[in-house]
Amino acid sequence: METEHLPRFFRNRTLDYTLLVVGALVAGFGAYAYLVPAGWFLAGQAEAWYLGSWIAGGVLLTAGFGLLGASVRDRSGHWTGEAVMSFVLGTLSVAGAVAAAVVLII
């Protein structure tokens, strides 16, 4: 019995890493706006700033981790620990974005 394998796709991972870095920076700005004292630069913003940053950062991180996991899966031809971990981190990122959106709505 012959098993079919998916073809291996090789694509550039620049977009994956760009989304991850931008998402981390946006979420980091949200943490900055939340944690620093009100007298510091850009710290006296409304809560929509940091919650919105966490939402946007979570969405960007979800896209980045999803693309990275798909790329790792395509290159290896089978599921690896790195691919699964990338999808797990993407799931956690979207869960964080949804939690921040619920808090913002409430």
Coordinates of N, CA, C and O in Angstrom, one line a residue:
M1 N 0.8 -1.2 0.0 CA 0.0 0.0 0.0 C 0.9 1.2 0.0 O 1.8 1.4 0.8
E2 N 0.6 2.1 -0.9 CA 1.4 3.3 -1.0 C 0.8 4.5 -0.3 O -0.4 4.7 -0.4
T3 N 1.5 5.3 0.4 CA 1.1 6.5 1.1 C 1.4 7.7 0.3 O 2.5 7.9 -0.2
E4 N 0.4 8.6 0.1 CA 0.7 9.9 -0.6 C 1.3 10.9 0.4 O 0.9 11.0 1.6
H5 N 2.3 11.6 -0.1 CA 2.9 12.7 0.7 C 2.6 14.0 0.1 O 2.5 14.1 -1.1
L6 N 2.4 15.0 0.9 CA 2.2 16.3 0.4 C 3.5 16.8 -0.3 O 4.6 16.5 0.2
P7 N 3.4 17.6 -1.3 CA 4.6 18.1 -1.9 C 5.2 19.2 -1.0 O 4.5 19.9 -0.2
R8 N 6.5 19.3 -1.0 CA 7.2 20.2 -0.2 C 7.3 21.6 -0.9 O 7.8 21.7 -2.0
F9 N 6.8 22.6 -0.2 CA 6.8 23.9 -0.7 C 7.9 24.7 0.0 O 8.0 24.7 1.2
F10 N 8.7 25.4 -0.8 CA 9.7 26.2 -0.2 C 9.4 27.7 -0.5 O 9.4 28.1 -1.7
R11 N 9.1 28.4 0.5 CA 8.8 29.8 0.3 C 9.7 30.6 1.3 O 10.2 30.1 2.3
N12 N 9.7 31.9 1.1 CA 10.5 32.7 1.9 C 9.8 33.0 3.2 O 8.6 33.2 3.2
R13 N 10.5 33.0 4.3 CA 9.8 33.2 5.6 C 9.9 34.6 6.1 O 9.6 34.9 7.3
T14 N 10.3 35.5 5.2 CA 10.4 36.9 5.6 C 9.1 37.5 6.2 O 9.0 38.2 7.2
L15 N 8.0 37.2 5.5 CA 6.7 37.6 6.0 C 6.3 37.1 7.3 O 5.8 37.8 8.2
D16 N 6.6 35.8 7.6 CA 6.4 35.2 8.9 C 7.1 35.9 10.0 O 6.5 36.3 11.0
Y17 N 8.4 36.1 9.8 CA 9.2 36.8 10.8 C 8.8 38.2 11.0 O 8.8 38.8 12.1
T18 N 8.4 38.9 9.9 CA 8.0 40.3 10.0 C 6.7 40.4 10.8 O 6.6 41.3 11.6
L19 N 5.8 39.5 10.5 CA 4.5 39.6 11.3 C 4.8 39.3 12.8 O 4.2 39.9 13.7
L20 N 5.7 38.4 13.1 CA 6.0 38.1 14.5 C 6.7 39.3 15.2 O 6.3 39.6 16.3
V21 N 7.6 39.9 14.5 CA 8.3 41.0 15.1 C 7.3 42.2 15.3 O 7.3 42.8 16.4
V22 N 6.6 42.5 14.3 CA 5.6 43.7 14.4 C 4.6 43.4 15.4 O 4.2 44.3 16.2
G23 N 4.1 42.2 15.5 CA 3.1 41.8 16.5 C 3.6 41.9 17.9 O 3.0 42.4 18.8
A24 N 4.9 41.5 18.1 CA 5.5 41.6 19.4 C 5.7 43.0 19.8 O 5.6 43.4 21.0
L25 N 6.1 43.9 18.8 CA 6.3 45.3 19.1 C 5.0 46.0 19.5 O 4.9 46.8 20.4
V26 N 3.9 45.6 18.8 CA 2.6 46.3 19.0 C 2.1 45.8 20.4 O 1.6 46.6 21.2
A27 N 2.2 44.5 20.7 CA 1.8 44.0 22.0 C 2.7 44.6 23.1 O 2.2 44.9 24.2
G28 N 4.0 44.7 22.8 CA 4.9 45.3 23.8 C 4.5 46.8 24.1 O 4.6 47.2 25.2
F29 N 4.1 47.5 23.1 CA 3.6 48.9 23.3 C 2.4 48.9 24.2 O 2.3 49.7 25.1
G30 N 1.5 47.9 24.0 CA 0.4 47.8 24.9 C 0.8 47.5 26.4 O 0.2 48.1 27.3
A31 N 1.8 46.7 26.5 CA 2.3 46.4 27.9 C 2.9 47.7 28.5 O 2.8 48.0 29.7
Y32 N 3.7 48.4 27.6 CA 4.3 49.7 28.1 C 3.2 50.7 28.5 O 3.3 51.3 29.6
A33 N 2.2 50.8 27.7 CA 1.1 51.8 28.0 C 0.3 51.4 29.3 O -0.2 52.2 30.0
Y34 N 0.3 50.1 29.6 CA -0.4 49.6 30.7 C 0.4 49.7 32.0 O -0.1 50.0 33.1
L35 N 1.7 49.4 32.0 CA 2.5 49.3 33.1 C 3.2 50.5 33.6 O 3.5 50.6 34.8
V36 N 3.5 51.5 32.8 CA 4.3 52.6 33.2 C 3.5 53.6 33.9 O 2.3 53.7 33.7
P37 N 4.1 54.4 34.8 CA 3.4 55.5 35.5 C 2.8 56.5 34.5 O 3.3 56.7 33.4
A38 N 1.7 57.2 34.9 CA 1.0 58.1 34.1 C 1.8 59.3 33.6 O 1.5 59.9 32.6
G39 N 2.9 59.6 34.3 CA 3.7 60.7 34.0 C 4.7 60.5 32.8 O 5.3 61.4 32.3
W40 N 4.9 59.2 32.5 CA 5.9 58.9 31.4 C 5.3 59.1 30.1 O 4.1 59.3 29.9
F41 N 6.2 59.1 29.1 CA 5.8 59.4 27.7 C 4.8 58.4 27.2 O 5.0 57.2 27.3
L42 N 3.7 58.9 26.6 CA 2.6 58.1 26.1 C 1.9 57.1 27.1 O 1.2 56.2 26.7
A43 N 2.1 57.4 28.4 CA 1.5 56.4 29.3 C 0.2 56.9 29.8 O -0.6 56.0 30.3
G44 N -0.2 58.1 29.6 CA -1.5 58.6 30.1 C -2.6 58.4 29.1 O -3.6 59.1 29.2
Q45 N -2.5 57.4 28.3 CA -3.6 57.1 27.4 C -4.7 56.4 28.0 O -4.6 55.8 29.0
A46 N -5.8 56.3 27.3 CA -7.0 55.6 27.7 C -6.7 54.1 27.7 O -5.8 53.7 27.0
E47 N -7.6 53.3 28.3 CA -7.4 51.9 28.3 C -7.6 51.3 26.9 O -7.1 50.2 26.6
A48 N -8.2 52.0 26.0 CA -8.4 51.5 24.7 C -7.0 51.4 23.9 O -6.9 50.6 23.1
W49 N -6.1 52.2 24.4 CA -4.7 52.1 23.7 C -4.1 50.8 24.0 O -3.6 50.1 23.1
Y50 N -4.0 50.4 25.3 CA -3.3 49.2 25.6 C -4.1 47.9 25.2 O -3.5 47.0 24.7
L51 N -5.4 48.0 25.4 CA -6.2 46.8 25.0 C -6.2 46.7 23.5 O -6.1 45.6 23.0
G52 N -6.3 47.8 22.8 CA -6.3 47.8 21.3 C -4.9 47.3 20.8 O -4.9 46.5 19.8
S53 N -3.9 47.6 21.5 CA -2.5 47.1 21.1 C -2.4 45.6 21.4 O -1.8 44.9 20.6
W54 N -3.0 45.2 22.5 CA -3.0 43.7 22.7 C -3.8 43.0 21.7 O -3.4 41.9 21.3
I55 N -4.9 43.5 21.3 CA -5.7 42.9 20.3 C -5.0 42.8 18.9 O -4.9 41.8 18.3
A56 N -4.5 44.0 18.5 CA -3.7 44.0 17.2 C -2.5 43.1 17.3 O -2.2 42.4 16.3
G57 N -1.8 43.2 18.4 CA -0.6 42.4 18.5 C -0.9 40.9 18.5 O -0.2 40.1 17.9
G58 N -2.0 40.5 19.2 CA -2.4 39.1 19.2 C -2.8 38.6 17.8 O -2.5 37.5 17.4
V59 N -3.5 39.5 17.0 CA -3.9 39.1 15.7 C -2.7 38.9 14.8 O -2.6 38.0 14.0
L60 N -1.7 39.9 14.9 CA -0.5 39.8 14.1 C 0.3 38.6 14.5 O 0.9 37.9 13.6
L61 N 0.4 38.3 15.8 CA 1.2 37.1 16.2 C 0.5 35.8 15.8 O 1.2 34.8 15.4
T62 N -0.8 35.8 15.8 CA -1.6 34.6 15.3 C -1.3 34.4 13.8 O -1.0 33.2 13.4
A63 N -1.3 35.4 13.0 CA -1.0 35.2 11.6 C 0.4 34.8 11.4 O 0.7 33.9 10.6
G64 N 1.4 35.4 12.1 CA 2.8 35.1 12.0 C 3.1 33.6 12.4 O 3.8 32.9 11.7
F65 N 2.5 33.2 13.6 CA 2.8 31.8 14.0 C 2.1 30.8 13.1 O 2.6 29.7 12.9
G66 N 0.9 31.2 12.6 CA 0.2 30.3 11.7 C 1.0 30.1 10.4 O 1.2 28.9 9.9
L67 N 1.5 31.2 9.8 CA 2.3 31.1 8.6 C 3.6 30.3 8.8 O 4.1 29.5 8.0
L68 N 4.2 30.6 10.0 CA 5.5 29.9 10.3 C 5.2 28.4 10.5 O 6.0 27.6 10.0
G69 N 4.2 28.0 11.2 CA 3.9 26.6 11.4 C 3.6 25.9 10.1 O 4.0 24.8 9.8
A70 N 2.9 26.6 9.2 CA 2.6 26.0 7.9 C 3.8 25.9 7.1 O 4.0 24.9 6.3
S71 N 4.7 26.8 7.2 CA 6.0 26.7 6.4 C 6.9 25.6 6.9 O 7.5 24.8 6.2
V72 N 6.9 25.4 8.3 CA 7.7 24.3 8.8 C 7.1 23.0 8.4 O 7.8 22.1 8.1
R73 N 5.8 22.9 8.4 CA 5.1 21.7 8.0 C 5.3 21.4 6.6 O 5.6 20.2 6.2
D74 N 5.3 22.4 5.7 CA 5.5 22.2 4.3 C 7.0 21.7 4.0 O 7.2 20.9 3.1
R75 N 7.9 22.3 4.7 CA 9.3 22.0 4.4 C 9.7 20.6 4.9 O 10.4 19.9 4.2
S76 N 9.1 20.1 6.0 CA 9.5 18.8 6.5 C 8.6 17.7 5.8 O 9.1 16.6 5.8
G77 N 7.5 18.0 5.4 CA 6.6 17.0 4.8 C 5.8 16.3 5.8 O 5.0 15.4 5.4
H78 N 6.0 16.5 7.0 CA 5.1 15.9 8.1 C 5.1 16.8 9.3 O 5.8 17.8 9.4
W79 N 4.3 16.5 10.2 CA 4.1 17.3 11.4 C 5.3 17.1 12.3 O 5.7 16.0 12.7
T80 N 5.9 18.2 12.7 CA 7.0 18.2 13.6 C 6.7 19.0 14.9 O 5.6 19.6 15.0
G81 N 7.5 18.8 15.9 CA 7.2 19.6 17.2 C 7.2 21.1 17.0 O 6.5 21.8 17.6
E82 N 8.1 21.5 16.1 CA 8.2 23.0 15.9 C 6.9 23.5 15.2 O 6.4 24.6 15.5
A83 N 6.3 22.7 14.3 CA 5.1 23.1 13.6 C 3.9 23.1 14.6 O 3.1 24.1 14.6
V84 N 3.8 22.1 15.4 CA 2.7 22.0 16.4 C 2.9 23.1 17.4 O 1.9 23.8 17.7
M85 N 4.1 23.4 17.9 CA 4.3 24.5 18.8 C 3.9 25.8 18.2 O 3.4 26.7 18.9
S86 N 4.2 26.0 17.0 CA 3.9 27.3 16.3 C 2.4 27.5 16.3 O 1.9 28.6 16.6
F87 N 1.6 26.4 16.0 CA 0.2 26.5 15.9 C -0.4 26.7 17.4 O -1.4 27.4 17.5
V88 N 0.2 26.1 18.4 CA -0.2 26.3 19.7 C 0.0 27.7 20.2 O -0.9 28.3 20.8
L89 N 1.2 28.3 19.8 CA 1.4 29.7 20.2 C 0.4 30.6 19.4 O 0.0 31.6 20.0
G90 N 0.1 30.3 18.2 CA -0.9 31.1 17.5 C -2.2 31.0 18.1 O -2.9 32.0 18.2
T91 N -2.6 29.8 18.6 CA -3.9 29.7 19.3 C -3.9 30.5 20.6 O -4.9 31.1 20.9
L92 N -2.8 30.5 21.3 CA -2.7 31.3 22.5 C -2.8 32.8 22.2 O -3.3 33.5 23.0
S93 N -2.2 33.1 21.1 CA -2.2 34.6 20.8 C -3.6 35.0 20.4 O -4.0 36.1 20.8
V94 N -4.3 34.2 19.7 CA -5.7 34.6 19.4 C -6.6 34.6 20.6 O -7.5 35.4 20.8
A95 N -6.3 33.7 21.5 CA -7.1 33.6 22.8 C -6.8 34.9 23.6 O -7.7 35.5 24.2
G96 N -5.6 35.4 23.6 CA -5.3 36.6 24.3 C -5.9 37.8 23.6 O -6.4 38.7 24.3
A97 N -6.0 37.8 22.3 CA -6.6 38.9 21.6 C -8.1 38.9 21.9 O -8.7 40.0 22.1
V98 N -8.7 37.8 21.9 CA -10.2 37.7 22.2 C -10.4 38.1 23.6 O -11.4 38.9 23.9
A99 N -9.6 37.7 24.6 CA -9.8 38.1 26.0 C -9.7 39.7 26.1 O -10.5 40.3 26.8
A100 N -8.7 40.3 25.4 CA -8.5 41.7 25.5 C -9.7 42.4 24.8 O -10.2 43.4 25.3
A101 N -10.3 41.8 23.7 CA -11.5 42.4 23.1 C -12.7 42.3 24.0 O -13.5 43.3 24.1
V102 N -12.8 41.2 24.7 CA -14.0 41.1 25.7 C -13.8 42.1 26.8 O -14.8 42.8 27.1
V103 N -12.6 42.3 27.3 CA -12.4 43.3 28.4 C -12.7 44.7 27.8 O -13.3 45.5 28.5
L104 N -12.3 45.0 26.6 CA -12.5 46.3 26.0 C -14.0 46.5 25.8 O -14.5 47.7 26.0
I105 N -14.7 45.5 25.4 CA -16.2 45.7 25.2 C -16.9 45.9 26.5 O -17.9 46.7 26.6
I106 N -16.5 45.2 27.5 CA -17.2 45.3 28.8 C -16.8 46.6 29.4 O -17.4 47.4 29.8

